Amino acid sequence: MSGSAGSEHATPGRLAAVLTEAAAEAIGAADGHAGGVYLRSGTPGLLRLASLSGLPGPLFRPWWQVHVDRPFPVANACRLGVQVVLPNATETMRRYPQFAAGLPFPLGSIHVPVTHGSTTYGVLTVLRAPAPDAAEVLTQRDRTARLADRLGAALHRLERHGSPVTWDEEPVCVRPPAKDPLTARVARFSWDPETGVLTTDLHLPALLGLPPGSALTDASGLAAAVAPDEPHQVLDLLRQTAAGRPPPLPLPVRTPDGTPRLLQLWGAQHVAPGPYGVRAVSGIVLEPGPGGAADLLPEGVFCLDRLGQIVYANPRAAQLLRRPRAELLGRPLWDGVPWLYQPAFEEHLRAALLSPGPVHCHVRRPPGEEEPAAQSHEGDWLALSVYSGPDILTCTVRTADRMADGPSDPAHVEGTDSGAEPTTASLYRPIALAIALTEAVTARQVSAVVMQELLPAFGGRRLAIYLMQERHLYLAWETGFPKGFLAPFEGVGLDAHLPGVETLTTGRPLFFDSMEQLTAAYPGIPLDATEGARAFLPLIASGRPVGSCILGFDRPRSFSTEERTVLTALAGLIAHAMEKAQRYETEAALARGLQQALLPRRLSTHPRVETAGRYLPGTQGMDVGGDWYDVVEAGDGLALVIGDVQGHGVQAAATMGQLRSAVRAFALGDRPPEEVMSGTNHLLIDLDPGLFASCCYIRLDPATGLARAARAGHPPPLLRLPEGRTHVLDLPGGVVLGVDSRARYPVAELRMDPGAILALYTDGLVERPGGDIDDGISALRVALAKAGAPAARPGGRSLAGVADKLTATARHTVDRPDDIALLLAARRTAR
């Protein structure tokens, strides 16, 4: 990162410059289509897209913000501090189906956390062409990681100079470096009127005809280069734009050698507000376009850069798009041709930006102002083709005959030979929400998904979900409402004259475009705001009432027919998810109760040994597991036992109960460890449950500290010495129980000095999907070394506190929501 824009001192403009430079460089580092930087925001747990290179920002609005607890690659990279490499669409769909549903294109991606020391600032992400497997993109991943490291160091320097490294604005969108700089026809710049800093891309000096190596650092230099004869005119336009009055059309200018150019200015959104009235000034300088052969073609041709700016349009394209040519050049497509910017065409344009092949579709133009709708004819249908290049998208447009019974909606866009059905925004949201809801198993998780997926899609700020119990409605989740406002509505009966009740009893959604409409329909109803709009949706699953959902909007707004249909459909999805969640919570309570009943209520004690056990249930799923631990009096010593029966469910739990009883009986008889293991192995084979089990049995003599241990396919224990050094005990062992009746289980001896800690655990505490279990064991060893100081030492923890710390660390770092994990720790005391 060159850091060419401005000084190193902390300014909001400098943060934007650092981020946009990193986004652009990431494309080259990973051979990508697009690059971006997600940065932490002022809202805890929320990442915002701060800079984007290579893609039009408005087309990717659904991905402008991501919660760190969502199942997205960016969120996992930030939360877990790991690199996420998705080489192709197949791997993306397997690991992140919700992310794949939102971008259903043949893509690969790389996501690297941006950190410095212990601080995580965000994530550097790149979208790229697919590869057969992750091994094919290791070089690109490493280059991206080095770039992320440099970005983390740059953000740390900004933070050290007093600049808050957070982002709560719209993303700054920049063009990627041109694949061939000699063919670049568009250059971008931005000017901060507060600091006077001018930031330019690499192509501006060449496009303005300046000598190689020239640099523009301020507005005066830019004005002199753009309009040598009248630089004051450009300076006046810059000041007017900073005051909120940008010129409506591109300004024709000429370089010093007389070459024609166009200058377009607008207000940007990436610098803190100042006295000028807007936050910054951005602009582009562009060539008017190839005015020769393409102007003579009978077919319409127009070109877009990677940010969606129209950089060329021939006369036929202007005629077919019904816009003057001068109003097309230098404008974003959605400003130049507003009627073309619609959800279905959005998806085709995204496909062209992110896929190598051409995209074809049909679109119906609305009637022109001079042509009433009644006179609309077949020529209103246009055939569009988009061909994607590394820097420019070339679009062709021509009239297309359609069948007389074609769709009448002027906003209709139909895919033809693009090879896939078009995906509209209205279709994407139910799919994305449905995928997210399949991962939510509790009412709280369902509500969180609705808040994170539904509210942003429709611009809502308030959400309340009520569930029905015994013909009354009780609040399950709320966000955005004033504190205490919803309290009077808690437990209202189904006879109450309230929209949240009547939407459920009638089964009809209620939409109010303004608060005035709401008060007119329900006089005297308490209001949480004087301005806004509200939607009340019934939550009905398979004809059974579940509850109601309230969406609140800060401003008055109308709900289109499409939005009402989509919201009603989404309410059905939410209702089914809530009904499933209610069943889960009831059954899960029973399952957890059974699991707890099978675990020891108390551990046997000894004056010279401190013990602690922890049971860490999965965050999802309700099957009981087969993990167990126990501490049993064995003669004049103690037996420490931990085991794990294969699988989950009632059978695993029942088998676990039988094995625990058997081991306990053997231990009470003070049988040697090898006999305990052999006897338990034979018992499991005789029971023949079709399951196997792992186990670790340690017989400890508290007086001498001598311990004798036997293992049956179980992870090795950890031993923390009194001075803090911690080892993985590579004890010899036999095969898992229940497999071989002739199996032998060798015994190893070890010694525990006073103050030493012995930790036994099941694999659910250290194993993560796709990871090496040895890495998890190493992480647990490090955590035990840090947490295991004796309680008598200043700042030391009790053994119970150590166990709490280890299980909390494991929950944070190991993503195994459907697993059960157990920890048993013992510390020999000096008494």
Coordinates of C-alpha atoms in Angstrom, one line a residue, residues 196-702:
G196 CA -7.6 20.2 0.4
V197 CA -6.4 16.7 -0.2
L198 CA -6.9 15.4 -3.7
T199 CA -6.9 11.7 -4.3
T200 CA -6.6 10.3 -7.8
D201 CA -6.4 7.0 -9.5
L202 CA -3.4 5.9 -11.6
H203 CA -5.0 6.8 -14.9
L204 CA -5.9 10.5 -14.5
P205 CA -2.6 12.1 -15.4
A206 CA -2.3 10.1 -18.7
L207 CA -6.0 10.8 -19.5
L208 CA -5.4 14.5 -19.1
G209 CA -2.3 14.4 -21.4
L210 CA 0.3 15.1 -18.6
P211 CA 3.9 13.9 -18.9
P212 CA 4.7 10.5 -17.4
G213 CA 5.3 10.6 -13.6
S214 CA 3.1 13.7 -13.1
A215 CA 1.1 13.9 -10.0
L216 CA -1.9 16.0 -9.0
T217 CA -2.1 16.9 -5.4
D218 CA -4.6 19.7 -5.0
A219 CA -7.7 21.2 -6.7
S220 CA -5.7 24.0 -8.4
G221 CA -3.5 21.5 -10.2
L222 CA -6.5 19.5 -11.2
A223 CA -8.3 22.6 -12.6
A224 CA -5.2 23.7 -14.5
A225 CA -4.9 20.3 -16.1
V226 CA -8.5 19.8 -16.9
A227 CA -9.2 23.3 -18.3
P228 CA -5.9 25.2 -18.9
D229 CA -7.6 28.2 -20.4
E230 CA -10.3 28.6 -17.7
P231 CA -9.1 26.8 -14.5
H232 CA -11.3 29.1 -12.4
Q233 CA -14.4 27.6 -13.9
V234 CA -13.4 24.1 -12.7
L235 CA -12.6 25.5 -9.2
D236 CA -16.0 27.2 -9.1
L237 CA -17.7 23.9 -10.0
L238 CA -15.8 22.0 -7.3
R239 CA -16.9 24.5 -4.7
Q240 CA -20.5 24.4 -5.9
T241 CA -20.5 20.6 -5.7
A242 CA -19.1 20.8 -2.2
A243 CA -22.0 23.1 -1.3
G244 CA -24.5 20.5 -2.6
R245 CA -25.0 22.0 -6.1
P246 CA -23.2 19.6 -8.6
P247 CA -23.5 20.4 -12.3
P248 CA -26.4 18.3 -13.8
L249 CA -24.5 17.3 -16.9
P250 CA -20.9 16.4 -17.8
L251 CA -18.8 19.4 -18.6
P252 CA -16.9 19.3 -22.0
V253 CA -13.3 20.2 -21.4
R254 CA -10.0 19.9 -23.4
T255 CA -6.5 18.8 -22.4
P256 CA -3.5 21.0 -23.2
D257 CA -3.1 19.4 -26.6
G258 CA -6.8 20.0 -27.5
T259 CA -8.1 16.4 -26.9
P260 CA -11.8 16.5 -25.9
R261 CA -12.7 15.1 -22.5
L262 CA -15.8 15.1 -20.2
L263 CA -15.8 16.1 -16.5
Q264 CA -18.5 14.8 -14.2
L265 CA -18.8 15.9 -10.5
W266 CA -21.0 14.7 -7.7
G267 CA -21.0 14.7 -3.9
A268 CA -19.4 11.7 -2.2
Q269 CA -20.2 10.1 1.2
H270 CA -16.9 9.1 2.7
V271 CA -15.6 12.1 4.7
A272 CA -16.9 13.6 7.9
P273 CA -19.4 16.5 7.3
G274 CA -17.9 20.0 7.1
P275 CA -19.1 23.6 6.5
Y276 CA -19.5 23.0 2.8
G277 CA -22.7 21.1 3.3
V278 CA -21.6 17.8 1.8
R279 CA -18.9 15.4 2.8
A280 CA -16.6 15.4 -0.2
V281 CA -16.4 15.9 -3.9
S282 CA -15.9 13.0 -6.3
G283 CA -15.6 13.1 -10.1
I284 CA -14.5 11.3 -13.2
V285 CA -12.8 12.4 -16.4
L286 CA -13.6 10.3 -19.4
E287 CA -13.1 10.2 -23.1
P288 CA -16.3 10.8 -25.1
G289 CA -15.9 7.3 -26.5
P290 CA -15.2 5.8 -29.9
G291 CA -17.1 8.0 -32.2
G292 CA -16.3 6.3 -35.5
A293 CA -17.5 2.9 -36.6
A294 CA -19.7 2.2 -33.5
D295 CA -21.6 5.4 -34.0
L296 CA -22.7 4.1 -37.5
L297 CA -24.0 0.7 -36.3
P298 CA -27.7 0.1 -36.8
E299 CA -27.6 -1.8 -33.4
G300 CA -27.5 0.1 -30.1
V301 CA -24.2 -0.2 -28.3
F302 CA -23.3 1.3 -24.9
C303 CA -20.4 0.6 -22.5
L304 CA -20.2 0.5 -18.7
D305 CA -17.2 0.6 -16.5
R306 CA -16.9 -1.8 -13.6
L307 CA -18.8 0.7 -11.4
G308 CA -21.8 0.9 -13.7
Q309 CA -20.9 4.3 -15.2
I310 CA -21.9 4.7 -18.8
V311 CA -18.7 5.6 -20.7
Y312 CA -20.0 5.3 -24.2
A313 CA -23.3 5.2 -26.0
N314 CA -23.9 5.3 -29.8
P315 CA -26.8 7.3 -31.2
R316 CA -28.9 4.2 -31.8
A317 CA -28.5 3.1 -28.1
A318 CA -29.7 6.6 -27.0
Q319 CA -32.7 6.3 -29.3
L320 CA -33.7 2.8 -28.1
L321 CA -33.2 3.8 -24.4
R322 CA -35.1 7.0 -24.9
R323 CA -32.5 9.2 -23.3
P324 CA -30.4 12.0 -24.9
R325 CA -26.9 10.8 -25.5
A326 CA -25.5 13.7 -23.4
E327 CA -27.6 12.6 -20.4
L328 CA -26.2 9.0 -20.6
L329 CA -22.4 9.7 -20.7
G330 CA -20.7 9.8 -17.3
R331 CA -23.8 8.7 -15.4
P332 CA -24.5 5.5 -13.5
L333 CA -26.8 3.2 -15.5
W334 CA -29.5 3.5 -12.9
D335 CA -29.4 7.4 -13.2
G336 CA -29.1 7.5 -16.9
V337 CA -31.8 4.9 -17.6
P338 CA -33.9 4.7 -14.4
W339 CA -36.5 2.4 -15.8
L340 CA -33.9 -0.2 -16.6
Y341 CA -32.7 -0.5 -13.0
Q342 CA -35.1 -3.1 -11.6
P343 CA -34.6 -6.3 -9.5
A344 CA -34.5 -8.9 -12.4
F345 CA -32.1 -6.8 -14.6
E346 CA -30.0 -6.3 -11.5
E347 CA -29.4 -10.0 -11.3
H348 CA -28.4 -10.2 -15.0
L349 CA -26.0 -7.3 -14.5
R350 CA -24.5 -9.0 -11.4
A351 CA -24.0 -12.1 -13.5
A352 CA -22.2 -10.2 -16.2
L353 CA -19.9 -8.6 -13.7
L354 CA -19.1 -11.9 -11.9
S355 CA -19.3 -14.5 -14.6
P356 CA -17.1 -14.9 -17.7
G357 CA -19.8 -15.6 -20.3
P358 CA -22.3 -13.2 -21.9
V359 CA -25.7 -12.6 -20.4
H360 CA -28.9 -12.1 -22.5
C361 CA -32.3 -10.9 -21.5
H362 CA -35.4 -9.2 -22.7
V363 CA -36.8 -6.0 -21.2
R364 CA -40.0 -4.0 -21.9
R365 CA -39.6 -0.3 -22.1
P366 CA -42.3 1.9 -20.5
P367 CA -44.1 4.2 -22.9
G368 CA -42.3 7.5 -23.7
E369 CA -43.7 10.8 -22.6
E370 CA -44.7 11.5 -26.1
E371 CA -46.3 8.1 -26.6
P372 CA -49.4 7.1 -24.4
A373 CA -49.4 3.6 -23.0
A374 CA -52.4 2.7 -25.2
Q375 CA -50.2 3.1 -28.2
S376 CA -47.5 0.8 -26.9
H377 CA -46.5 -1.8 -29.6
E378 CA -44.2 -4.8 -30.1
G379 CA -41.2 -2.5 -30.6
D380 CA -41.3 -1.7 -26.9
W381 CA -39.6 -5.0 -26.2
L382 CA -35.8 -4.7 -26.3
A383 CA -33.2 -7.5 -26.4
L384 CA -30.1 -6.8 -24.3
S385 CA -26.8 -8.6 -24.3
V386 CA -24.0 -7.8 -21.9
Y387 CA -20.4 -8.9 -22.7
S388 CA -18.0 -8.6 -19.8
G389 CA -14.4 -7.5 -20.2
P390 CA -11.7 -7.0 -17.6
D391 CA -12.3 -3.2 -17.5
I392 CA -15.4 -2.5 -19.6
L393 CA -18.8 -4.2 -20.1
T394 CA -20.1 -3.8 -23.6
C395 CA -23.9 -3.9 -24.0
T396 CA -25.9 -4.3 -27.2
V397 CA -29.6 -3.4 -27.4
R398 CA -32.0 -3.9 -30.3
T399 CA -35.8 -4.2 -30.8
A400 CA -37.2 -7.6 -30.2
D401 CA -40.6 -9.0 -31.4
R402 CA -42.6 -10.6 -28.6
M403 CA -45.8 -12.6 -28.6
A404 CA -48.9 -10.6 -28.2
D405 CA -49.8 -12.3 -24.9
G406 CA -46.4 -11.4 -23.3
P407 CA -46.3 -9.9 -19.9
S408 CA -47.8 -6.5 -19.6
D409 CA -45.8 -5.2 -16.7
P410 CA -43.4 -2.6 -18.1
A411 CA -40.9 -3.5 -15.5
H412 CA -40.8 -7.1 -16.5
V413 CA -37.5 -8.6 -17.4
E414 CA -37.3 -12.1 -18.8
G415 CA -34.2 -14.3 -19.1
T416 CA -33.9 -16.0 -22.5
D417 CA -30.7 -17.9 -23.3
S418 CA -28.6 -17.0 -20.3
G419 CA -28.7 -20.6 -19.2
A420 CA -30.4 -20.0 -15.9
E421 CA -33.7 -18.8 -14.6
P422 CA -33.5 -15.1 -13.5
T423 CA -33.3 -14.6 -9.8
T424 CA -35.1 -11.5 -8.6
A425 CA -34.8 -9.7 -5.3
S426 CA -38.3 -10.8 -4.3
L427 CA -37.2 -14.4 -4.9
Y428 CA -33.8 -14.1 -3.3
R429 CA -35.1 -12.8 0.1
P430 CA -37.4 -15.8 0.8
I431 CA -34.6 -18.2 -0.3
A432 CA -32.0 -16.5 1.9
L433 CA -34.4 -16.2 4.9
A434 CA -35.5 -19.8 4.5
I435 CA -31.9 -21.1 4.5
A436 CA -31.1 -19.0 7.5
L437 CA -34.2 -20.2 9.4
T438 CA -33.2 -23.8 8.8
E439 CA -30.2 -23.1 11.0
A440 CA -32.2 -21.4 13.8
V441 CA -33.6 -23.8 16.4
T442 CA -34.8 -21.6 19.2
A443 CA -37.3 -18.8 19.2
R444 CA -34.5 -16.4 20.0
Q445 CA -32.4 -17.6 17.1
V446 CA -35.4 -17.4 14.7
S447 CA -36.1 -13.8 15.9
A448 CA -32.4 -12.8 15.5
V449 CA -32.5 -14.2 11.9
V450 CA -35.6 -12.2 11.1
M451 CA -34.0 -9.0 12.5
Q452 CA -30.8 -9.6 10.5
E453 CA -32.3 -10.7 7.2
L454 CA -35.8 -9.2 7.0
L455 CA -35.4 -5.7 8.4
P456 CA -32.5 -4.7 6.1
A457 CA -34.2 -6.0 3.0
F458 CA -37.1 -3.6 3.4
G459 CA -35.4 -0.7 5.3
G460 CA -37.2 -1.4 8.6
R461 CA -35.9 -0.2 12.0
R462 CA -38.3 -1.8 14.4
L463 CA -39.3 -5.4 15.0
A464 CA -41.6 -7.1 17.5
I465 CA -42.5 -10.8 17.5
Y466 CA -45.4 -12.0 19.7
L467 CA -46.1 -15.7 20.3
M468 CA -49.5 -17.1 21.4
Q469 CA -49.9 -19.1 24.6
E470 CA -53.3 -20.0 25.9
R471 CA -55.1 -17.4 23.7
H472 CA -52.8 -14.5 24.8
L473 CA -49.9 -12.9 23.0
Y474 CA -46.5 -12.6 24.7
L475 CA -43.5 -10.7 23.5
A476 CA -40.7 -13.1 22.3
W477 CA -38.4 -10.5 20.7
E478 CA -38.2 -6.8 20.1
T479 CA -35.7 -4.3 18.8
G480 CA -35.8 -0.6 17.9
F481 CA -38.9 0.3 20.0
P482 CA -38.5 2.9 22.8
K483 CA -37.7 1.2 26.1
G484 CA -40.8 0.0 27.9
F485 CA -43.2 1.0 25.1
L486 CA -44.3 -2.6 24.4
A487 CA -44.8 -3.5 28.1
P488 CA -48.5 -2.7 28.3
F489 CA -49.2 -5.0 25.4
E490 CA -47.7 -8.1 27.2
G491 CA -50.2 -10.9 27.6
V492 CA -53.1 -9.2 25.7
G493 CA -56.0 -11.5 24.9
L494 CA -57.2 -12.3 21.4
D495 CA -60.3 -10.1 21.9
A496 CA -58.2 -6.9 22.1
H497 CA -58.8 -4.3 19.4
L498 CA -55.2 -4.1 18.3
P499 CA -53.7 -4.6 14.9
G500 CA -51.1 -7.1 16.2
V501 CA -54.0 -9.2 17.5
E502 CA -56.4 -8.8 14.7
T503 CA -53.9 -9.7 12.0
L504 CA -53.6 -13.1 13.8
T505 CA -57.4 -13.6 14.4
T506 CA -58.3 -12.7 10.8
G507 CA -55.3 -14.1 9.1
R508 CA -54.8 -11.0 7.0
P509 CA -51.7 -8.8 7.0
L510 CA -52.3 -5.1 7.8
F511 CA -50.2 -2.4 6.1
F512 CA -50.2 1.3 7.1
D513 CA -48.3 3.7 4.9
S514 CA -48.3 6.3 7.7
M515 CA -49.0 6.7 11.4
E516 CA -52.0 8.8 10.4
Q517 CA -53.5 5.7 8.6
L518 CA -52.8 3.6 11.7
T519 CA -54.5 6.0 14.1
A520 CA -57.5 6.4 11.7
A521 CA -58.0 2.6 11.8
Y522 CA -57.4 2.3 15.5
P523 CA -58.3 5.5 17.3
G524 CA -56.5 6.0 20.6
I525 CA -53.9 3.4 20.0
P526 CA -50.6 4.3 21.7
L527 CA -47.9 5.3 19.2
D528 CA -44.1 4.9 19.6
A529 CA -43.4 7.6 17.0
T530 CA -45.3 10.4 15.2
E531 CA -43.9 9.5 11.8
G532 CA -43.3 6.3 10.0
A533 CA -45.1 3.2 8.6
R534 CA -46.1 -0.1 10.1
A535 CA -46.7 -3.7 8.8
F536 CA -48.5 -6.3 11.0
L537 CA -48.1 -9.8 9.7
P538 CA -49.9 -13.0 11.0
L539 CA -47.7 -15.9 11.9
I540 CA -49.8 -18.9 10.9
A541 CA -48.2 -22.3 10.3
S542 CA -50.3 -25.0 8.5
G543 CA -53.5 -23.2 9.5
R544 CA -52.5 -23.0 13.2
P545 CA -52.0 -19.5 14.7
V546 CA -48.5 -19.1 16.2
G547 CA -48.3 -15.3 16.8
S548 CA -47.8 -12.0 15.0
C549 CA -44.9 -9.9 13.7
I550 CA -44.7 -6.1 13.7
L551 CA -42.3 -4.3 11.3
G552 CA -41.7 -0.6 11.9
F553 CA -40.3 2.0 9.5
D554 CA -39.0 5.5 10.4
R555 CA -40.6 7.3 7.5
P556 CA -43.9 7.0 5.7
R557 CA -43.8 4.6 2.8
S558 CA -46.1 2.7 0.5
F559 CA -46.0 -1.0 0.2
S560 CA -46.1 -2.3 -3.4
T561 CA -48.1 -5.3 -4.3
E562 CA -44.9 -7.3 -4.7
E563 CA -43.7 -6.2 -1.2
R564 CA -47.0 -7.2 0.4
T565 CA -46.9 -10.6 -1.3
V566 CA -43.3 -11.2 -0.3
L567 CA -43.8 -10.1 3.3
T568 CA -46.9 -12.3 3.6
A569 CA -44.9 -15.3 2.3
L570 CA -42.0 -14.5 4.7
A571 CA -44.4 -14.4 7.6
G572 CA -45.4 -18.0 6.7
L573 CA -41.8 -19.1 6.8
I574 CA -41.3 -17.3 10.2
A575 CA -44.4 -19.0 11.6
H576 CA -43.2 -22.5 10.6
A577 CA -39.8 -21.7 12.1
M578 CA -41.3 -20.5 15.3
E579 CA -43.5 -23.5 15.6
K580 CA -40.5 -25.7 15.1
A581 CA -38.6 -23.7 17.7
Q582 CA -41.3 -24.1 20.3
R583 CA -41.3 -27.8 19.8
Y584 CA -37.6 -27.9 20.0
E585 CA -37.4 -25.9 23.3
T586 CA -40.0 -28.2 24.9
E587 CA -38.2 -31.4 23.8
A588 CA -34.8 -30.0 24.4
A589 CA -35.6 -29.3 28.0
L590 CA -36.6 -33.0 28.4
A591 CA -33.4 -34.1 26.6
R592 CA -31.1 -31.9 28.7
G593 CA -32.8 -33.1 31.8
L594 CA -32.1 -36.7 30.8
Q595 CA -28.5 -35.9 30.1
Q596 CA -28.0 -34.2 33.4
A597 CA -29.6 -37.1 35.2
L598 CA -27.1 -39.5 33.7
L599 CA -24.1 -37.3 34.8
P600 CA -22.9 -37.4 38.5
R601 CA -24.6 -34.9 40.8
R602 CA -21.4 -34.7 42.9
L603 CA -17.9 -35.9 42.6
S604 CA -16.2 -38.0 45.2
T605 CA -13.7 -35.9 47.2
H606 CA -10.4 -36.4 48.9
P607 CA -8.6 -33.9 51.3
R608 CA -5.6 -33.7 49.0
V609 CA -7.3 -33.5 45.6
E610 CA -9.4 -30.7 44.2
T611 CA -11.7 -31.8 41.3
A612 CA -14.1 -30.0 38.9
G613 CA -16.2 -31.3 36.0
R614 CA -17.9 -29.3 33.3
Y615 CA -20.6 -30.4 30.8
L616 CA -20.8 -28.1 27.7
P617 CA -23.9 -28.9 25.6
G618 CA -24.2 -28.0 21.9
T619 CA -25.8 -24.7 21.0
Q620 CA -28.0 -26.4 18.4
G621 CA -29.7 -29.8 18.2
M622 CA -31.5 -31.5 21.0
D623 CA -30.1 -35.0 21.0
V624 CA -28.5 -36.1 24.2
G625 CA -25.0 -37.4 23.9
G626 CA -22.8 -40.2 25.1
D627 CA -20.2 -38.2 26.9
W628 CA -19.6 -38.8 30.6
Y629 CA -17.1 -38.2 33.4
D630 CA -16.9 -39.4 37.0
V631 CA -14.6 -39.3 40.1
V632 CA -14.9 -42.5 42.2
E633 CA -13.3 -43.6 45.5
A634 CA -10.9 -46.4 44.7
G635 CA -9.4 -47.9 47.9
D636 CA -7.4 -45.1 49.5
G637 CA -7.2 -43.2 46.3
L638 CA -9.4 -41.7 43.6
A639 CA -10.3 -42.9 40.1
L640 CA -10.7 -40.2 37.4
V641 CA -12.8 -41.4 34.5
I642 CA -13.9 -39.8 31.2
G643 CA -15.5 -41.4 28.2
D644 CA -17.4 -40.8 25.0
V645 CA -19.9 -43.2 23.4
Q646 CA -20.2 -42.9 19.7
G647 CA -23.0 -40.8 18.3
H648 CA -25.9 -39.0 19.9
G649 CA -29.4 -39.9 20.9
V650 CA -31.2 -42.0 23.5
Q651 CA -29.3 -45.1 22.6
A652 CA -26.0 -43.4 23.1
A653 CA -27.1 -42.0 26.4
A654 CA -28.4 -45.4 27.6
T655 CA -25.2 -47.1 26.7
M656 CA -23.3 -44.3 28.4
G657 CA -25.3 -44.9 31.6
Q658 CA -24.5 -48.6 31.5
L659 CA -20.8 -48.0 30.9
R660 CA -20.6 -45.4 33.7
S661 CA -22.2 -47.9 36.1
A662 CA -19.8 -50.6 35.1
V663 CA -16.6 -48.5 35.4
R664 CA -17.9 -47.2 38.8
A665 CA -18.4 -50.7 40.1
F666 CA -14.9 -51.7 38.9
A667 CA -13.4 -48.6 40.5
L668 CA -15.1 -49.1 43.8
G669 CA -13.5 -52.5 43.9
D670 CA -10.1 -50.8 43.3
R671 CA -9.4 -53.0 40.3
P672 CA -6.2 -52.2 38.4
P673 CA -6.7 -49.8 35.4
E674 CA -6.0 -52.5 32.8
E675 CA -8.7 -54.8 34.3
V676 CA -11.2 -51.9 34.5
M677 CA -10.7 -51.3 30.8
S678 CA -10.8 -55.0 29.8
G679 CA -13.9 -55.6 31.8
T680 CA -15.7 -52.6 30.4
N681 CA -14.7 -53.6 26.9
H682 CA -16.2 -57.1 27.4
L683 CA -19.4 -55.6 28.8
L684 CA -19.9 -53.4 25.8
I685 CA -19.3 -56.3 23.4
D686 CA -21.8 -58.4 25.3
L687 CA -24.4 -55.6 25.3
D688 CA -23.9 -55.4 21.5
P689 CA -25.6 -51.9 21.1
G690 CA -23.8 -51.4 17.7
L691 CA -21.8 -48.6 19.3
F692 CA -18.2 -48.2 20.4
A693 CA -16.8 -45.9 23.1
S694 CA -13.6 -44.2 24.0
C695 CA -12.4 -44.0 27.6
C696 CA -9.5 -42.8 29.8
Y697 CA -9.1 -44.2 33.3
I698 CA -6.6 -42.8 35.8
R699 CA -6.1 -44.2 39.3
L700 CA -4.5 -41.5 41.5
D701 CA -2.8 -42.0 44.9
P702 CA -3.2 -38.5 46.5

